[in-house]
GROMACS .gro file of C-alpha atoms in nm:
model
  373
    1MET     CA    1   0.018  -0.010  -0.006
    2ASN     CA    2   0.112   0.333  -0.096
    3THR     CA    3   0.147   0.543   0.241
    4ALA     CA    4   0.291   0.852   0.089
    5THR     CA    5   0.168   1.097   0.293
    6CYS     CA    6  -0.033   1.514   0.218
    7ASN     CA    7   0.033   1.627   0.529
    8TYR     CA    8  -0.140   1.978   0.428
    9TYR     CA    9  -0.439   1.727   0.501
   10LYS     CA   10  -0.563   1.727   0.858
   11PRO     CA   11  -0.868   1.570   1.000
   12LYS     CA   12  -1.126   1.744   1.205
   13LEU     CA   13  -1.128   1.818   1.554
   14LYS     CA   14  -1.432   1.856   1.548
   15ARG     CA   15  -1.599   1.530   1.758
   16LEU     CA   16  -1.874   1.394   1.499
   17THR     CA   17  -2.006   1.112   1.738
   18GLU     CA   18  -2.175   1.376   2.003
   19LYS     CA   19  -2.519   1.295   2.006
   20ARG     CA   20  -2.760   1.574   1.995
   21ASP     CA   21  -3.175   1.624   1.971
   22LEU     CA   22  -3.371   1.831   1.725
   23ILE     CA   23  -3.314   2.139   1.890
   24SER     CA   24  -3.295   2.455   1.678
   25LEU     CA   25  -3.084   2.715   1.729
   26PRO     CA   26  -3.333   2.974   1.626
   27ASN     CA   27  -3.297   3.311   1.624
   28LEU     CA   28  -3.190   3.484   1.934
   29GLU     CA   29  -3.451   3.711   2.002
   30ASP     CA   30  -3.709   3.432   1.978
   31TRP     CA   31  -3.542   3.265   2.227
   32CYS     CA   32  -3.466   3.484   2.522
   33GLU     CA   33  -3.904   3.572   2.453
   34GLU     CA   34  -3.913   3.147   2.511
   35MET     CA   35  -3.682   3.175   2.770
   36CYS     CA   36  -3.903   3.502   2.958
   37LEU     CA   37  -4.217   3.277   2.858
   38ALA     CA   38  -4.069   2.985   3.062
   39PHE     CA   39  -3.972   3.177   3.354
   40ASP     CA   40  -4.290   3.374   3.372
   41ARG     CA   41  -4.539   3.032   3.374
   42ASN     CA   42  -4.271   2.784   3.575
   43VAL     CA   43  -3.977   2.959   3.784
   44LEU     CA   44  -4.170   3.213   3.990
   45ASN     CA   45  -4.260   3.091   4.300
   46GLN     CA   46  -4.112   2.802   4.272
   47ASN     CA   47  -3.884   2.513   4.438
   48SER     CA   48  -3.540   2.575   4.239
   49SER     CA   49  -3.354   2.289   4.363
   50THR     CA   50  -3.587   2.056   4.124
   51ASN     CA   51  -3.701   2.297   3.902
   52LYS     CA   52  -3.618   2.218   3.530
   53THR     CA   53  -3.710   2.493   3.375
   54LEU     CA   54  -3.472   2.700   3.598
   55HIS     CA   55  -3.234   2.487   3.529
   56TRP     CA   56  -3.283   2.483   3.202
   57LEU     CA   57  -3.277   2.900   3.188
   58PHE     CA   58  -2.901   2.866   3.377
   59ASN     CA   59  -2.761   2.633   3.060
   60ALA     CA   60  -2.919   2.821   2.774
   61TYR     CA   61  -2.858   3.193   2.880
   62PRO     CA   62  -2.494   3.182   2.912
   63LEU     CA   63  -2.476   3.006   2.602
   64VAL     CA   64  -2.690   3.289   2.428
   65LEU     CA   65  -2.462   3.520   2.572
   66ALA     CA   66  -2.159   3.329   2.416
   67TYR     CA   67  -2.312   3.325   2.063
   68GLN     CA   68  -2.355   3.750   2.073
   69GLY     CA   69  -2.037   3.740   2.141
   70LYS     CA   70  -2.087   3.864   2.480
   71THR     CA   71  -1.839   3.596   2.571
   72GLN     CA   72  -1.726   3.827   2.962
   73GLU     CA   73  -2.068   3.878   3.025
   74SER     CA   74  -2.103   3.470   2.969
   75GLU     CA   75  -1.819   3.386   3.200
   76LEU     CA   76  -1.955   3.620   3.447
   77PHE     CA   77  -2.306   3.459   3.475
   78LEU     CA   78  -2.162   3.109   3.473
   79HIS     CA   79  -1.940   3.185   3.804
   80ARG     CA   80  -2.282   3.275   3.969
   81VAL     CA   81  -2.449   3.012   3.848
   82ILE     CA   82  -2.181   2.823   4.037
   83ALA     CA   83  -2.175   2.964   4.355
   84TYR     CA   84  -2.580   3.011   4.353
   85TRP     CA   85  -2.622   2.624   4.325
   86SER     CA   86  -2.305   2.593   4.594
   87ASP     CA   87  -2.514   2.816   4.819
   88LYS     CA   88  -2.784   2.620   4.798
   89PHE     CA   89  -2.641   2.286   4.874
   90LEU     CA   90  -2.469   2.467   5.173
   91GLN     CA   91  -2.809   2.554   5.295
   92ASP     CA   92  -3.022   2.243   5.251
   93GLU     CA   93  -2.724   1.976   5.177
   94ASN     CA   94  -2.994   1.811   4.929
   95ASN     CA   95  -2.774   1.656   4.678
   96GLN     CA   96  -2.969   1.781   4.381
   97ASN     CA   97  -2.786   2.101   4.400
   98LEU     CA   98  -2.445   1.914   4.360
   99ILE     CA   99  -2.584   1.788   4.062
  100ASN     CA  100  -2.705   2.087   3.959
  101LEU     CA  101  -2.334   2.206   3.917
  102ILE     CA  102  -2.215   1.948   3.629
  103ASP     CA  103  -2.347   2.160   3.337
  104PRO     CA  104  -2.240   2.523   3.416
  105THR     CA  105  -1.925   2.361   3.576
  106ILE     CA  106  -1.868   2.194   3.206
  107ASN     CA  107  -1.966   2.506   3.008
  108LEU     CA  108  -1.747   2.737   3.217
  109LEU     CA  109  -1.481   2.471   3.101
  110ARG     CA  110  -1.593   2.482   2.737
  111LEU     CA  111  -1.590   2.841   2.764
  112TYR     CA  112  -1.243   2.860   2.873
  113LYS     CA  113  -1.143   2.659   2.566
  114LEU     CA  114  -1.329   2.893   2.355
  115THR     CA  115  -1.161   3.195   2.449
  116ASN     CA  116  -0.839   3.042   2.475
  117GLN     CA  117  -0.833   3.073   2.834
  118HIS     CA  118  -0.558   2.791   2.862
  119SER     CA  119  -0.413   2.808   3.208
  120ALA     CA  120  -0.795   2.924   3.374
  121PHE     CA  121  -0.868   2.614   3.173
  122LYS     CA  122  -0.630   2.363   3.328
  123LYS     CA  123  -0.670   2.524   3.650
  124LEU     CA  124  -1.075   2.425   3.669
  125MET     CA  125  -1.012   2.136   3.503
  126SER     CA  126  -0.765   1.975   3.753
  127GLY     CA  127  -1.020   2.047   4.029
  128THR     CA  128  -1.301   1.903   3.801
  129ALA     CA  129  -1.133   1.562   3.636
  130ILE     CA  130  -1.250   1.243   3.756
  131ILE     CA  131  -1.012   1.068   3.507
  132ASP     CA  132  -0.774   1.016   3.732
  133ASN     CA  133  -0.959   0.740   3.895
  134THR     CA  134  -0.938   0.846   4.214
  135SER     CA  135  -1.335   0.902   4.295
  136LYS     CA  136  -1.311   1.223   4.370
  137ALA     CA  137  -1.411   1.593   4.177
  138LYS     CA  138  -1.450   1.948   4.307
  139LEU     CA  139  -1.751   2.127   4.154
  140GLY     CA  140  -1.737   2.487   4.298
  141SER     CA  141  -1.595   2.502   4.649
  142ILE     CA  142  -1.778   2.130   4.714
  143SER     CA  143  -1.540   1.784   4.652
  144VAL     CA  144  -1.773   1.545   4.502
  145ASN     CA  145  -1.804   1.187   4.493
  146LYS     CA  146  -1.938   0.862   4.299
  147GLU     CA  147  -2.136   0.795   4.628
  148ILE     CA  148  -2.290   1.160   4.634
  149LEU     CA  149  -2.367   1.182   4.243
  150GLY     CA  150  -2.492   0.853   4.213
  151GLU     CA  151  -2.570   0.796   3.822
  152LYS     CA  152  -2.463   1.156   3.743
  153TRP     CA  153  -2.141   1.016   3.784
  154ASN     CA  154  -2.097   0.909   3.434
  155SER     CA  155  -2.238   1.200   3.303
  156LEU     CA  156  -1.955   1.386   3.457
  157TYR     CA  157  -1.684   1.201   3.387
  158VAL     CA  158  -1.758   1.134   3.007
  159ALA     CA  159  -1.772   1.556   3.014
  160THR     CA  160  -1.478   1.571   3.157
  161LEU     CA  161  -1.293   1.266   2.962
  162ASP     CA  162  -1.437   1.427   2.640
  163GLU     CA  163  -1.287   1.808   2.695
  164THR     CA  164  -0.973   1.686   2.789
  165LEU     CA  165  -0.944   1.490   2.471
  166LYS     CA  166  -1.101   1.798   2.247
  167TYR     CA  167  -0.818   2.034   2.436
  168TYR     CA  168  -0.554   1.725   2.345
  169LEU     CA  169  -0.621   1.746   2.014
  170LEU     CA  170  -0.708   2.147   1.994
  171LYS     CA  171  -0.340   2.184   2.124
  172SER     CA  172  -0.216   1.886   1.880
  173LYS     CA  173  -0.112   1.721   2.232
  174TYR     CA  174  -0.234   1.378   2.024
  175ASN     CA  175   0.018   1.110   2.241
  176GLU     CA  176  -0.094   1.244   2.544
  177ALA     CA  177  -0.495   1.142   2.398
  178LEU     CA  178  -0.366   0.807   2.311
  179LYS     CA  179  -0.198   0.772   2.650
  180LEU     CA  180  -0.520   0.833   2.828
  181LYS     CA  181  -0.613   0.506   2.693
  182GLU     CA  182  -0.360   0.335   3.003
  183THR     CA  183  -0.591   0.552   3.251
  184ILE     CA  184  -0.925   0.548   3.206
  185PRO     CA  185  -1.162   0.203   3.258
  186GLN     CA  186  -1.233  -0.030   2.993
  187TYR     CA  187  -1.569   0.082   2.967
  188TYR     CA  188  -1.514   0.420   2.853
  189ARG     CA  189  -1.210   0.326   2.582
  190GLY     CA  190  -1.492   0.142   2.402
  191LYS     CA  191  -1.749   0.430   2.426
  192ASN     CA  192  -1.696   0.659   2.086
  193VAL     CA  193  -1.597   1.021   2.303
  194TYR     CA  194  -1.273   0.817   2.310
  195ILE     CA  195  -1.251   0.585   1.990
  196GLU     CA  196  -1.300   0.888   1.750
  197ALA     CA  197  -1.062   1.134   1.936
  198GLU     CA  198  -0.827   0.814   1.914
  199ILE     CA  199  -0.892   0.813   1.545
  200VAL     CA  200  -0.797   1.150   1.505
  201ALA     CA  201  -0.548   1.166   1.711
  202LEU     CA  202  -0.383   0.832   1.505
  203ILE     CA  203  -0.417   0.993   1.172
  204SER     CA  204  -0.244   1.340   1.293
  205LEU     CA  205   0.042   1.114   1.427
  206GLU     CA  206   0.054   0.907   1.066
  207LYS     CA  207  -0.002   0.590   1.219
  208PHE     CA  208  -0.269   0.548   0.935
  209GLU     CA  209  -0.284   0.148   0.963
  210ASP     CA  210  -0.385   0.178   1.327
  211ALA     CA  211  -0.643   0.453   1.228
  212ILE     CA  212  -0.816   0.220   0.952
  213GLN     CA  213  -0.808  -0.081   1.094
  214LEU     CA  214  -1.033   0.123   1.412
  215CYS     CA  215  -1.197   0.289   1.158
  216TRP     CA  216  -1.315  -0.014   1.030
  217ARG     CA  217  -1.374  -0.200   1.381
  218GLN     CA  218  -1.631   0.046   1.432
  219ILE     CA  219  -1.773   0.094   1.113
  220ASN     CA  220  -1.875  -0.278   1.105
  221LYS     CA  221  -2.026  -0.293   1.511
  222SER     CA  222  -2.170   0.056   1.447
  223THR     CA  223  -2.523   0.150   1.297
  224CYS     CA  224  -2.629   0.435   1.106
  225ILE     CA  225  -2.491   0.761   1.169
  226LYS     CA  226  -2.255   0.628   1.385
  227SER     CA  227  -2.139   0.369   1.098
  228GLY     CA  228  -2.092   0.651   0.883
  229VAL     CA  229  -1.902   0.941   1.107
  230TYR     CA  230  -1.632   0.630   1.118
  231SER     CA  231  -1.668   0.607   0.745
  232TYR     CA  232  -1.600   0.991   0.731
  233ARG     CA  233  -1.301   0.953   0.959
  234LEU     CA  234  -1.193   0.624   0.721
  235TYR     CA  235  -1.164   0.901   0.428
  236GLU     CA  236  -1.015   1.132   0.619
  237ALA     CA  237  -0.683   0.888   0.677
  238PHE     CA  238  -0.698   0.828   0.331
  239LYS     CA  239  -0.700   1.140   0.209
  240ALA     CA  240  -0.425   1.210   0.488
  241MET     CA  241  -0.204   0.913   0.333
  242GLY     CA  242  -0.260   1.046  -0.087
  243LEU     CA  243  -0.451   0.800  -0.131
  244GLU     CA  244  -0.692   1.006  -0.320
  245THR     CA  245  -0.912   0.679  -0.504
  246LYS     CA  246  -0.984   0.510  -0.231
  247ALA     CA  247  -1.113   0.825  -0.021
  248GLU     CA  248  -1.326   0.919  -0.317
  249THR     CA  249  -1.443   0.613  -0.296
  250VAL     CA  250  -1.565   0.591   0.071
  251MET     CA  251  -1.675   0.937   0.012
  252LYS     CA  252  -1.904   0.869  -0.278
  253HIS     CA  253  -2.077   0.539  -0.043
  254LEU     CA  254  -2.151   0.708   0.216
  255ILE     CA  255  -2.298   1.053   0.010
  256SER     CA  256  -2.524   0.802  -0.146
  257ASN     CA  257  -2.582   0.695   0.247
  258MET     CA  258  -2.659   1.007   0.348
  259GLU     CA  259  -2.895   1.089   0.083
  260LYS     CA  260  -3.091   0.792   0.198
  261THR     CA  261  -3.104   0.868   0.570
  262PRO     CA  262  -3.402   1.090   0.767
  263LEU     CA  263  -3.234   1.388   0.854
  264ASP     CA  264  -3.371   1.342   1.179
  265SER     CA  265  -3.196   1.490   1.457
  266LEU     CA  266  -2.858   1.805   1.470
  267SER     CA  267  -2.588   1.532   1.479
  268LYS     CA  268  -2.699   1.427   1.127
  269LEU     CA  269  -2.732   1.745   1.015
  270SER     CA  270  -2.410   1.856   1.117
  271PHE     CA  271  -2.221   1.616   1.002
  272SER     CA  272  -2.425   1.623   0.663
  273SER     CA  273  -2.327   2.019   0.707
  274CYS     CA  274  -1.959   1.853   0.749
  275ILE     CA  275  -1.982   1.664   0.442
  276ILE     CA  276  -2.095   1.934   0.213
  277GLU     CA  277  -1.844   2.237   0.357
  278GLU     CA  278  -1.583   1.896   0.286
  279LYS     CA  279  -1.695   1.783  -0.075
  280LYS     CA  280  -1.718   2.167  -0.177
  281LEU     CA  281  -2.125   1.999  -0.292
  282SER     CA  282  -2.269   2.233  -0.536
  283VAL     CA  283  -2.665   2.405  -0.447
  284GLU     CA  284  -2.814   2.120  -0.648
  285SER     CA  285  -2.690   1.822  -0.506
  286PRO     CA  286  -2.977   1.611  -0.308
  287LEU     CA  287  -2.808   1.590   0.048
  288VAL     CA  288  -2.770   1.957   0.007
  289LYS     CA  289  -3.126   2.074  -0.082
  290LYS     CA  290  -3.169   1.817   0.176
  291THR     CA  291  -2.966   1.912   0.453
  292LEU     CA  292  -3.121   2.318   0.372
  293ASN     CA  293  -3.428   2.225   0.403
  294GLN     CA  294  -3.484   2.034   0.728
  295TYR     CA  295  -3.241   2.372   0.902
  296ARG     CA  296  -3.560   2.549   0.731
  297ASN     CA  297  -3.830   2.342   0.877
  298ILE     CA  298  -3.661   2.358   1.250
  299GLN     CA  299  -3.585   2.751   1.193
  300ASP     CA  300  -3.250   2.709   1.294
  301GLU     CA  301  -3.074   3.013   1.221
  302PHE     CA  302  -2.723   2.908   1.295
  303ASN     CA  303  -2.656   2.620   1.101
  304TYR     CA  304  -2.900   2.758   0.787
  305GLY     CA  305  -2.683   3.063   0.780
  306MET     CA  306  -2.332   2.891   0.830
  307THR     CA  307  -2.394   2.568   0.547
  308LEU     CA  308  -2.551   2.926   0.311
  309CYS     CA  309  -2.178   3.077   0.346
  310ASN     CA  310  -2.024   2.732   0.279
  311LEU     CA  311  -2.184   2.711  -0.052
  312GLN     CA  312  -2.173   3.075  -0.089
  313SER     CA  313  -1.788   3.010  -0.080
  314ASN     CA  314  -1.783   2.760  -0.320
  315HIS     CA  315  -2.109   2.786  -0.549
  316PRO     CA  316  -2.197   3.172  -0.524
  317THR     CA  317  -2.520   3.240  -0.661
  318ASN     CA  318  -2.674   3.579  -0.628
  319HIS     CA  319  -2.946   3.442  -0.467
  320ASN     CA  320  -2.756   3.310  -0.142
  321LYS     CA  321  -2.615   3.655  -0.139
  322GLU     CA  322  -2.946   3.790  -0.070
  323LYS     CA  323  -3.050   3.569   0.144
  324LEU     CA  324  -2.691   3.655   0.346
  325LEU     CA  325  -2.733   3.973   0.335
  326ARG     CA  326  -3.050   3.995   0.471
  327MET     CA  327  -2.955   3.750   0.771
  328TYR     CA  328  -2.667   3.926   0.814
  329GLU     CA  329  -2.921   4.255   0.904
  330LYS     CA  330  -3.115   4.077   1.142
  331THR     CA  331  -2.876   3.813   1.351
  332GLU     CA  332  -2.728   3.832   1.651
  333TYR     CA  333  -2.465   3.525   1.603
  334LYS     CA  334  -2.134   3.654   1.609
  335ILE     CA  335  -1.956   3.397   1.433
  336LEU     CA  336  -2.252   3.403   1.188
  337LYS     CA  337  -2.222   3.791   1.174
  338ASN     CA  338  -1.871   3.774   1.065
  339ARG     CA  339  -1.853   3.510   0.826
  340ILE     CA  340  -2.108   3.666   0.598
  341GLU     CA  341  -1.887   3.966   0.690
  342THR     CA  342  -1.577   3.817   0.550
  343LEU     CA  343  -1.712   3.639   0.242
  344PHE     CA  344  -1.885   3.993   0.096
  345ASN     CA  345  -1.596   4.192   0.247
  346ILE     CA  346  -1.860   4.363   0.427
  347LYS     CA  347  -1.658   4.711   0.580
  348ASN     CA  348  -1.949   4.925   0.697
  349LYS     CA  349  -2.043   4.676   0.942
  350ILE     CA  350  -2.463   4.663   1.043
  351LYS     CA  351  -2.502   4.737   1.414
  352PRO     CA  352  -2.617   4.490   1.627
  353THR     CA  353  -3.034   4.481   1.633
  354SER     CA  354  -3.142   4.593   1.935
  355ASN     CA  355  -3.393   4.368   2.107
  356VAL     CA  356  -3.656   4.365   2.373
  357TRP     CA  357  -3.656   4.012   2.531
  358LEU     CA  358  -3.253   3.980   2.599
  359PRO     CA  359  -3.238   4.214   2.856
  360LYS     CA  360  -3.576   4.082   2.993
  361ILE     CA  361  -3.459   3.761   3.069
  362SER     CA  362  -3.091   3.910   3.224
  363ASN     CA  363  -3.316   4.131   3.453
  364TYR     CA  364  -3.526   3.787   3.530
  365LEU     CA  365  -3.237   3.574   3.609
  366ASN     CA  366  -3.003   3.794   3.744
  367ASP     CA  367  -3.239   3.900   4.016
  368PHE     CA  368  -3.363   3.568   4.106
  369ILE     CA  369  -3.033   3.461   4.142
  370LEU     CA  370  -2.976   3.749   4.393
  371LYS     CA  371  -3.334   3.717   4.562
  372THR     CA  372  -3.276   3.352   4.623
  373SER     CA  373  -2.938   3.321   4.727
   0.00000   0.00000   0.00000
């Protein structure tokens, strides 16, 4: 087998096996309106520890801020949420409050990684990480163990492992990612969260035969989208080796299968968009039409807009240009706005549209924390 490498090709670092339900990322103003209505309906005068709506709002609101590029505000709010749940636990020793700490802690890790605050990321991870198998971790200012968190311990373990692996791949610490296999329990070595990262590390280190064998093993044991993801990783291995014919054969088969697959989750839609971007498919492609239609059906402004940007980059049309420029005038998604500015070389940047619901949900949540702390 010809193993001449094409070092310019690198595998995608994003984990494609992440499970995501079909919940759209709509216009942020609409999202904030939904949050306000949910707060009025389900949060006022109700028990906060077990209130699922409050838990959702505390997790969704900093995400909205981050999408708008307000990363400092998002970080500050996450700190407030962590302090809120920590104080609640110290007051009533209800373990549900400790469980409520998991999501904002992991979200803070992700925000540190997003904003390149690597020292803060490593400091928080050193306290949160449970992959050293000590069966202990720190959430906020509180030490927890497997007994306290119960079945949620596994959720914390997987999230911590996932963020550690993403950080290693982002920083090109591929050997460190592979070494984790020696310390994590066998149960997690067989999970997609580790296996996909392992394949990316192997391809990046040019250990192609190992990567290919692992891809085939996962393709044969997986079904539907998971099998498709590992086919994509197989394509990347062949591509990195310079085996263009084999790579294209895999990709052709993958596209054909995706055209027949219902795009009934954001995981599948995101994967489809990944293929569209990689292969520079045109607007006439059945997969492109199917993907865009589903994004429109669920009113997913961000992913619809980003996919349109990819199409416009490779197959520009006046029709899509007009769509993107109209979207640019209204969207609050900073990444999407920046992408459109770059695509069309927009210099006189349009100011963000004024909104009503974001300030309202901000006041709701911050006042709630202040009054109930």
